[in-house]
Amino acid sequence: MTELAGGTGNWIDAVKPYVEKAPLASFFLGVSSGAPFAMIAATLTTRLAQDGIDKKAVTAFTLAFLVYNLKWLWAWVVDGVRLPIIGRLGQRVSWLIVAGLFVMAAMAYLALVDPKTSLMQTAYAAILVGMAGATFDIVIDAYRIELLKPEQLGVGSGMSQYGWRIGSVAAGSLALVLASRIGWHGAYLACALFALPAMLTGLIMGEPDRHRDPIARRGVGEVAASITGPLVEFFKRRGAVLVLLFILMHKIGDTLANLTFRLLFDDMGFTNDEIAIYDVGMGFWAYLAGIFLGGMLYARLGMKRSVLISLILMCVSNFSFAALAALGKSNWGMAGAIGFENIASGIGGVTVVAYFSALCDLRFTAAQYALISAAASIVGRFLTGTTAGGLIEQLGYVNFYLLTTALAVPGILLFWLMMRAGLIDASVGTAATQTGEEPAGEEKP
């Protein structure tokens, strides 16, 4: 196992990777990744509401997000299909350019449609932006993982999340500011430019040294193998079933809790100003601080210990909201719970995302990470959408958050058992072990 699993010796060394080229590139990749998501999230909801669209129709537009959970269906194309002409730039860079142009075109289409004239055309445009954004994410995630060296995966994941959060907030804010001055059409066209940072990053950094082109595929059998290959390769690893179980269950309690925070605040009597100050304002900066701390923990303590610590912190953060519910309305209590939760989420976002990145085989980076990221969110989203409200009504907030705390414990125990059994090291892919140099006698295809 490389330095990735063991950590470095001092905290100064843990900070240095933040100014290296690959982590800085990850930041700009994240900026472009966050913009399409923001355009079909609160930004589109605001636009539809201001155009007088019925609330039921507005909420139906959230279905556009399902495209992000289905990106694994076509992620293999990004791994295995070489683009004509532009493919000379390299497999990852060429797809980065094409996916970025796809995002810009889709956002331009969304800019030009008028919800008041044709709601169906607006829905098509929103889904198209979702497809373009999901495809962009497939390429960006693969490019980021292959660009970073194994010891940079933690900091690089943190920088990518910095970029995603800043990009989504900047794009959403810019759209609102411009919409009131030049209209929604101009606002969306301007925000389409947020795809450029990732595209320029690809052109400046070039093709990753760690990219491994898969064997050329010509017939139906080869195409089928390109689809099943990432799964087959993953399940050949020792402990793969337990790793998949961890991916599916590790964030169930955290997702259940996060969905209900605003309900808790409203029922406790917090004003909109208080929610804006603590949940939105302070939470944003606490999350950014958590990302920085997560990168340092990953570099200082290594993959296994930093992931375990982050899982424990996320579990305790759920308990803090049980304490807040029991305490009653308190600005200090709310500040403490929100601050702790966002710091824990920021740390966990870095370390767990870095671990998931390390699970990828460099031959199937795009397909495997798309599968892993989809699996990590699908169970939690399904349960939150079907059970959270009913559980609160039956149990009350205190017992509900105690339940979410308990639901986080199995993931912690499973990861600890996997550490003890050596399955963490055994299950990682070449993204965590290969630095880009070829073994003697082996050539790049």
Coordinates of C-alpha atoms in Angstrom, one line a residue:
M1 CA 0.0 0.0 0.0
T2 CA 1.2 3.5 -0.7
E3 CA 1.6 6.5 1.5
L4 CA -2.1 7.0 1.0
A5 CA -3.1 4.6 3.7
G6 CA -0.4 5.5 6.2
G7 CA -0.4 9.3 6.3
T8 CA 2.5 11.7 6.6
G9 CA 4.6 12.8 9.5
N10 CA 3.6 16.3 10.3
W11 CA 0.9 19.0 9.9
I12 CA 3.1 21.3 7.7
D13 CA 3.4 18.5 5.1
A14 CA -0.4 18.1 5.3
V15 CA -0.9 21.7 4.1
K16 CA 1.6 21.8 1.3
P17 CA -0.5 19.7 -1.2
Y18 CA -3.1 22.4 -1.3
V19 CA -0.8 24.6 -3.5
E20 CA 0.3 21.8 -5.9
K21 CA -0.9 21.8 -9.5
A22 CA -3.3 18.8 -9.4
P23 CA -5.2 19.8 -6.3
L24 CA -5.5 23.4 -7.6
A25 CA -6.8 21.9 -10.9
S26 CA -9.4 19.9 -8.9
F27 CA -10.7 23.2 -7.5
F28 CA -11.5 24.6 -11.0
L29 CA -13.0 21.3 -12.0
G30 CA -15.3 21.5 -9.0
V31 CA -16.4 25.0 -9.9
S32 CA -17.6 23.8 -13.3
S33 CA -19.3 20.8 -11.8
G34 CA -21.4 22.8 -9.4
A35 CA -22.9 25.2 -11.9
P36 CA -25.2 22.9 -13.9
F37 CA -26.7 21.5 -10.7
A38 CA -27.4 25.0 -9.4
M39 CA -29.2 25.9 -12.6
I40 CA -31.8 23.2 -12.2
A41 CA -32.0 23.5 -8.4
A42 CA -33.1 26.6 -6.5
T43 CA -32.4 28.8 -9.5
L44 CA -34.9 27.1 -11.7
T45 CA -37.4 26.9 -8.9
T46 CA -37.2 30.7 -8.4
R47 CA -37.6 31.3 -12.1
L48 CA -40.7 29.2 -12.3
A49 CA -42.2 30.7 -9.2
Q50 CA -41.6 34.2 -10.5
D51 CA -43.3 33.3 -13.8
G52 CA -46.4 32.3 -11.9
I53 CA -46.1 28.5 -12.5
D54 CA -48.3 26.2 -10.3
K55 CA -46.5 24.9 -7.2
K56 CA -47.2 21.2 -8.2
A57 CA -45.6 21.8 -11.6
V58 CA -42.6 23.5 -9.9
T59 CA -41.9 20.6 -7.6
A60 CA -42.2 18.1 -10.4
F61 CA -39.1 19.6 -11.9
T62 CA -37.0 18.0 -9.2
L63 CA -37.3 14.8 -11.3
A64 CA -34.5 16.3 -13.4
F65 CA -32.1 15.4 -10.6
L66 CA -32.8 11.7 -11.2
V67 CA -30.5 11.9 -14.2
Y68 CA -27.6 12.3 -11.9
N69 CA -28.4 9.0 -10.3
L70 CA -28.6 7.3 -13.7
K71 CA -25.2 8.5 -15.0
W72 CA -23.6 5.1 -14.5
L73 CA -25.7 3.8 -17.4
W74 CA -23.6 5.7 -20.0
A75 CA -20.4 6.3 -18.0
W76 CA -18.8 3.4 -19.8
V77 CA -19.0 5.5 -23.0
V78 CA -16.6 8.0 -21.5
D79 CA -14.1 5.3 -20.7
G80 CA -14.3 3.3 -23.9
V81 CA -15.3 5.6 -26.9
R82 CA -12.5 7.6 -28.5
L83 CA -13.8 10.8 -30.1
P84 CA -12.8 11.5 -33.7
I85 CA -10.4 14.4 -34.5
I86 CA -10.5 16.0 -31.0
G87 CA -9.5 12.6 -29.5
R88 CA -5.9 13.5 -30.3
L89 CA -6.0 15.7 -27.1
G90 CA -6.4 12.5 -25.1
Q91 CA -9.4 10.4 -23.9
R92 CA -10.1 12.5 -20.8
V93 CA -9.3 16.0 -22.2
S94 CA -11.3 15.4 -25.4
W95 CA -14.4 14.3 -23.4
L96 CA -13.9 17.2 -21.0
I97 CA -14.1 19.6 -23.9
V98 CA -17.1 17.9 -25.5
A99 CA -19.0 17.5 -22.2
G100 CA -18.4 21.2 -21.4
L101 CA -19.7 22.3 -24.7
F102 CA -22.7 20.0 -24.1
V103 CA -23.3 21.8 -20.8
M104 CA -23.1 25.2 -22.4
A105 CA -25.5 24.3 -25.2
A106 CA -28.0 22.8 -22.7
M107 CA -27.9 25.8 -20.5
A108 CA -28.3 28.1 -23.5
Y109 CA -31.4 26.0 -24.5
L110 CA -32.8 26.4 -21.0
A111 CA -32.1 30.2 -21.3
L112 CA -34.1 30.5 -24.5
V113 CA -37.2 28.6 -23.5
D114 CA -40.1 30.4 -21.9
P115 CA -41.9 28.5 -19.1
K116 CA -45.0 30.7 -19.5
T117 CA -45.2 29.7 -23.2
S118 CA -44.2 26.0 -23.0
L119 CA -43.8 24.3 -19.7
M120 CA -43.0 21.0 -21.5
Q121 CA -40.2 22.6 -23.4
T122 CA -38.8 23.9 -20.2
A123 CA -39.0 20.5 -18.6
Y124 CA -37.1 19.0 -21.6
A125 CA -34.5 21.7 -21.3
A126 CA -34.1 21.0 -17.5
I127 CA -33.6 17.3 -18.1
L128 CA -31.1 18.1 -20.9
V129 CA -29.1 20.3 -18.5
G130 CA -29.2 17.4 -16.0
M131 CA -27.9 14.9 -18.6
A132 CA -25.2 17.4 -19.6
G133 CA -24.2 18.1 -16.0
A134 CA -24.2 14.4 -15.2
T135 CA -22.0 13.7 -18.2
F136 CA -19.7 16.5 -17.2
D137 CA -19.4 15.1 -13.7
I138 CA -18.5 11.6 -15.1
V139 CA -15.6 13.1 -17.0
I140 CA -14.6 15.6 -14.3
D141 CA -14.5 12.8 -11.6
A142 CA -12.5 10.5 -13.8
Y143 CA -10.1 13.3 -14.8
R144 CA -9.6 14.4 -11.2
I145 CA -8.9 10.9 -9.9
E146 CA -6.4 10.2 -12.6
L147 CA -4.7 13.6 -12.4
L148 CA -4.1 13.3 -8.6
K149 CA -1.4 11.0 -7.2
P150 CA -2.5 8.5 -4.6
E151 CA -1.2 10.7 -1.7
Q152 CA -3.1 13.7 -3.2
L153 CA -6.6 12.1 -3.3
G154 CA -7.7 13.5 0.0
V155 CA -6.6 17.1 -0.6
G156 CA -7.8 16.9 -4.2
S157 CA -11.2 15.7 -3.1
G158 CA -11.4 18.6 -0.7
M159 CA -10.4 21.2 -3.3
S160 CA -12.9 19.7 -5.7
Q161 CA -15.6 20.2 -3.0
Y162 CA -14.5 23.7 -2.4
G163 CA -14.9 24.4 -6.0
W164 CA -18.3 22.7 -6.3
R165 CA -19.7 24.6 -3.3
I166 CA -18.3 27.9 -4.5
G167 CA -19.3 27.3 -8.2
S168 CA -22.9 26.3 -7.3
V169 CA -23.3 29.3 -5.0
A170 CA -21.7 31.7 -7.4
A171 CA -23.7 30.5 -10.4
G172 CA -27.0 30.6 -8.4
S173 CA -26.3 34.0 -7.0
L174 CA -25.1 35.4 -10.3
A175 CA -28.3 34.1 -12.0
L176 CA -30.5 35.9 -9.5
V177 CA -28.6 39.1 -9.7
L178 CA -28.6 39.2 -13.5
A179 CA -32.2 38.0 -13.8
S180 CA -33.4 41.2 -12.1
R181 CA -31.4 43.3 -14.5
I182 CA -31.3 41.6 -17.9
G183 CA -33.9 38.9 -17.5
W184 CA -33.6 35.1 -17.1
H185 CA -32.6 34.5 -20.6
G186 CA -29.4 36.6 -20.3
A187 CA -28.8 35.2 -16.8
Y188 CA -28.7 31.6 -17.9
L189 CA -26.6 32.4 -21.0
A190 CA -24.0 34.2 -18.7
C191 CA -24.0 31.2 -16.3
A192 CA -23.2 28.8 -19.1
L193 CA -19.7 30.3 -19.0
F194 CA -19.1 28.4 -15.7
A195 CA -18.3 25.4 -17.8
L196 CA -15.1 27.1 -19.0
P197 CA -12.9 26.6 -15.9
A198 CA -12.9 22.8 -16.3
M199 CA -12.4 22.9 -20.0
L200 CA -9.4 25.3 -19.7
T201 CA -8.0 23.2 -16.9
G202 CA -8.0 20.2 -19.2
L203 CA -6.3 22.1 -21.9
I204 CA -3.6 23.5 -19.5
M205 CA -3.0 20.3 -17.5
G206 CA -3.3 17.9 -20.4
E207 CA -4.0 14.2 -20.4
P208 CA -3.4 12.6 -16.9
D209 CA -0.3 10.4 -16.8
R210 CA -2.2 7.8 -14.8
H211 CA -4.9 7.4 -17.5
R212 CA -5.0 3.8 -18.9
D213 CA -6.8 3.5 -22.2
P214 CA -8.9 0.3 -22.4
I215 CA -8.4 -2.2 -25.1
A216 CA -10.1 -1.1 -28.4
R217 CA -13.6 -2.4 -28.8
R218 CA -15.0 -3.3 -32.2
G219 CA -17.8 -5.9 -31.9
V220 CA -20.9 -6.3 -29.9
G221 CA -19.1 -8.6 -27.5
E222 CA -16.4 -6.0 -26.8
V223 CA -19.1 -3.4 -26.2
A224 CA -20.9 -5.7 -23.7
A225 CA -17.6 -6.3 -22.0
S226 CA -17.0 -2.6 -21.6
I227 CA -20.3 -2.3 -19.8
T228 CA -19.8 -5.3 -17.5
G229 CA -16.0 -5.0 -17.1
P230 CA -16.0 -2.4 -14.4
L231 CA -18.4 -4.5 -12.3
V232 CA -16.6 -7.7 -12.9
E233 CA -13.2 -6.2 -12.0
F234 CA -14.6 -4.7 -8.8
F235 CA -16.2 -7.9 -7.5
K236 CA -13.0 -9.9 -8.1
R237 CA -11.4 -8.0 -5.2
R238 CA -11.3 -9.5 -1.8
G239 CA -14.0 -8.0 0.4
A240 CA -15.9 -6.4 -2.5
V241 CA -19.3 -7.4 -1.2
L242 CA -18.6 -5.8 2.2
V243 CA -17.3 -2.7 0.6
L244 CA -20.5 -2.4 -1.5
L245 CA -22.5 -2.9 1.7
F246 CA -20.6 -0.1 3.3
I247 CA -21.1 2.2 0.3
L248 CA -24.9 1.6 0.4
M249 CA -25.4 2.0 4.2
H250 CA -22.7 4.4 5.5
K251 CA -24.8 7.6 5.0
I252 CA -28.3 6.5 5.7
G253 CA -28.6 8.1 9.1
D254 CA -26.9 11.3 8.0
T255 CA -29.2 11.7 5.0
L256 CA -32.3 11.1 7.1
A257 CA -31.2 13.8 9.5
N258 CA -30.2 16.4 6.9
L259 CA -33.6 16.3 5.2
T260 CA -35.4 17.4 8.4
F261 CA -33.3 20.3 9.8
R262 CA -35.5 23.0 8.4
L263 CA -38.6 21.3 9.7
L264 CA -37.0 21.2 13.2
F265 CA -36.0 24.9 13.1
D266 CA -39.5 25.9 12.0
D267 CA -41.2 23.9 14.6
M268 CA -38.9 25.2 17.3
G269 CA -39.8 28.8 16.4
F270 CA -36.6 30.0 14.8
T271 CA -37.1 33.0 12.6
N272 CA -36.1 33.2 8.9
D273 CA -33.3 35.6 9.9
E274 CA -32.0 33.2 12.5
I275 CA -32.1 30.3 10.0
A276 CA -30.3 32.5 7.4
I277 CA -27.6 33.5 9.8
Y278 CA -26.8 30.1 11.4
D279 CA -27.9 27.5 8.9
V280 CA -27.0 29.3 5.7
G281 CA -24.3 31.7 6.6
M282 CA -22.4 30.1 9.4
G283 CA -23.1 26.6 8.0
F284 CA -21.4 27.6 4.7
W285 CA -18.2 28.7 6.4
A286 CA -18.2 25.8 8.8
Y287 CA -18.5 23.4 5.8
L288 CA -15.6 25.0 4.1
A289 CA -13.5 24.8 7.3
G290 CA -14.5 21.1 7.5
I291 CA -13.3 20.5 4.0
F292 CA -9.9 22.0 4.9
L293 CA -9.7 19.9 8.1
G294 CA -10.7 16.8 6.2
G295 CA -7.8 17.3 3.7
M296 CA -5.3 17.7 6.5
L297 CA -6.6 14.7 8.4
Y298 CA -6.4 12.5 5.3
A299 CA -2.9 13.6 4.6
R300 CA -1.8 13.4 8.2
L301 CA -3.5 10.2 9.4
G302 CA -4.0 8.3 6.1
M303 CA -7.0 6.9 4.5
K304 CA -8.3 4.4 7.0
R305 CA -8.0 6.3 10.2
S306 CA -9.3 9.6 8.7
V307 CA -12.4 7.9 7.2
L308 CA -13.1 6.1 10.5
I309 CA -12.9 9.4 12.4
S310 CA -15.1 11.2 9.9
L311 CA -17.8 8.5 10.2
I312 CA -17.8 8.9 14.0
L313 CA -18.0 12.7 13.8
M314 CA -21.0 12.5 11.4
C315 CA -22.7 10.1 13.8
V316 CA -22.1 12.4 16.7
S317 CA -23.4 15.4 14.6
N318 CA -26.8 13.7 14.4
F319 CA -26.8 13.3 18.2
S320 CA -26.2 17.1 18.5
F321 CA -29.6 17.7 16.9
A322 CA -31.3 15.4 19.3
A323 CA -29.7 17.5 22.1
L324 CA -30.9 20.7 20.4
A325 CA -34.4 19.3 20.1
A326 CA -34.4 18.4 23.8
L327 CA -32.9 21.7 24.8
G328 CA -35.5 23.8 23.1
K329 CA -35.0 27.1 21.2
S330 CA -31.5 28.4 21.7
N331 CA -29.4 30.4 19.3
W332 CA -26.3 29.1 20.9
G333 CA -27.6 25.5 20.7
M334 CA -28.5 26.0 17.0
A335 CA -25.1 27.5 16.2
G336 CA -23.3 24.6 17.9
A337 CA -25.3 21.9 16.2
I338 CA -25.1 23.6 12.8
G339 CA -21.4 24.3 13.1
F340 CA -20.5 20.8 14.3
E341 CA -22.7 19.2 11.6
N342 CA -21.2 21.2 8.7
I343 CA -17.6 20.7 9.9
A344 CA -18.3 16.9 10.3
S345 CA -19.9 16.8 6.8
G346 CA -17.0 18.7 5.3
I347 CA -14.5 16.3 6.8
G348 CA -16.5 13.3 5.8
G349 CA -17.0 14.6 2.3
V350 CA -13.3 14.8 1.8
T351 CA -12.2 11.5 3.4
V352 CA -15.0 9.3 2.2
V353 CA -15.0 10.8 -1.4
A354 CA -11.2 10.2 -1.4
Y355 CA -11.8 6.6 -0.3
F356 CA -14.4 6.1 -3.0
S357 CA -11.9 7.6 -5.5
A358 CA -9.3 5.1 -4.3
L359 CA -11.6 2.2 -5.1
C360 CA -11.4 2.9 -8.8
D361 CA -9.4 0.9 -11.3
L362 CA -7.7 3.4 -13.7
R363 CA -8.9 1.4 -16.7
F364 CA -12.6 2.1 -15.7
T365 CA -12.4 5.3 -13.6
A366 CA -15.4 7.0 -15.1
A367 CA -17.7 3.9 -15.0
Q368 CA -16.7 2.7 -11.5
Y369 CA -16.9 6.1 -9.8
A370 CA -20.3 6.8 -11.4
L371 CA -21.5 3.5 -10.0
I372 CA -20.0 4.1 -6.6
S373 CA -21.3 7.6 -6.2
A374 CA -24.8 6.5 -7.4
A375 CA -24.9 3.6 -4.9
A376 CA -23.7 5.9 -2.1
S377 CA -26.8 8.1 -2.3
I378 CA -29.6 6.0 -3.7
V379 CA -30.6 4.2 -0.4
G380 CA -30.5 7.3 1.7
R381 CA -32.5 9.3 -0.8
F382 CA -35.2 6.6 -1.1
L383 CA -35.6 6.2 2.7
T384 CA -35.7 9.9 3.3
G385 CA -38.3 10.5 0.7
T386 CA -40.6 7.7 2.0
T387 CA -40.1 7.5 5.8
A388 CA -38.6 10.7 7.4
G389 CA -41.9 12.7 7.8
G390 CA -43.8 9.7 9.2
L391 CA -41.0 8.8 11.6
I392 CA -40.9 12.4 13.0
E393 CA -44.7 12.3 13.6
Q394 CA -44.5 8.9 15.4
L395 CA -41.3 9.4 17.4
G396 CA -40.8 13.2 17.9
Y397 CA -37.7 15.0 17.0
V398 CA -35.5 13.9 19.9
N399 CA -36.1 10.2 19.3
F400 CA -35.9 10.6 15.6
Y401 CA -32.4 12.1 15.8
L402 CA -31.4 9.4 18.2
L403 CA -32.6 6.9 15.6
T404 CA -30.5 8.5 12.9
T405 CA -27.5 8.4 15.3
A406 CA -28.1 4.7 15.8
L407 CA -28.4 4.1 12.1
A408 CA -25.0 5.6 11.6
V409 CA -23.3 3.1 14.0
P410 CA -23.5 0.0 11.7
G411 CA -21.5 1.8 9.0
I412 CA -18.8 2.7 11.6
L413 CA -18.6 -0.8 12.9
L414 CA -18.4 -2.3 9.4
F415 CA -15.6 0.0 8.3
W416 CA -13.7 -0.8 11.6
L417 CA -14.1 -4.5 11.0
M418 CA -12.9 -4.1 7.4
M419 CA -9.9 -2.3 8.7
R420 CA -9.1 -5.1 11.2
A421 CA -9.5 -7.7 8.5
G422 CA -7.3 -5.9 6.0
L423 CA -10.1 -5.5 3.5
I424 CA -9.6 -1.7 3.0
D425 CA -6.1 -2.2 1.6
A426 CA -7.2 -5.3 -0.4
S427 CA -10.2 -3.7 -2.0
V428 CA -8.7 -0.4 -3.3
G429 CA -8.0 -0.1 -7.0
T430 CA -5.1 1.1 -9.0
A431 CA -6.1 4.7 -8.4
A432 CA -4.7 4.3 -4.9
T433 CA -1.6 2.4 -5.9
Q434 CA -0.3 3.6 -9.2
T435 CA 1.5 6.9 -9.6
G436 CA 1.7 7.0 -13.4
E437 CA 5.0 5.4 -14.0
E438 CA 4.8 2.2 -16.0
P439 CA 6.3 -1.1 -14.7
A440 CA 9.3 -2.3 -16.5
G441 CA 8.5 -3.9 -19.8
E442 CA 4.9 -2.4 -20.0
E443 CA 3.9 0.2 -22.4
K444 CA 0.8 2.4 -22.5
P445 CA -1.7 1.3 -25.1

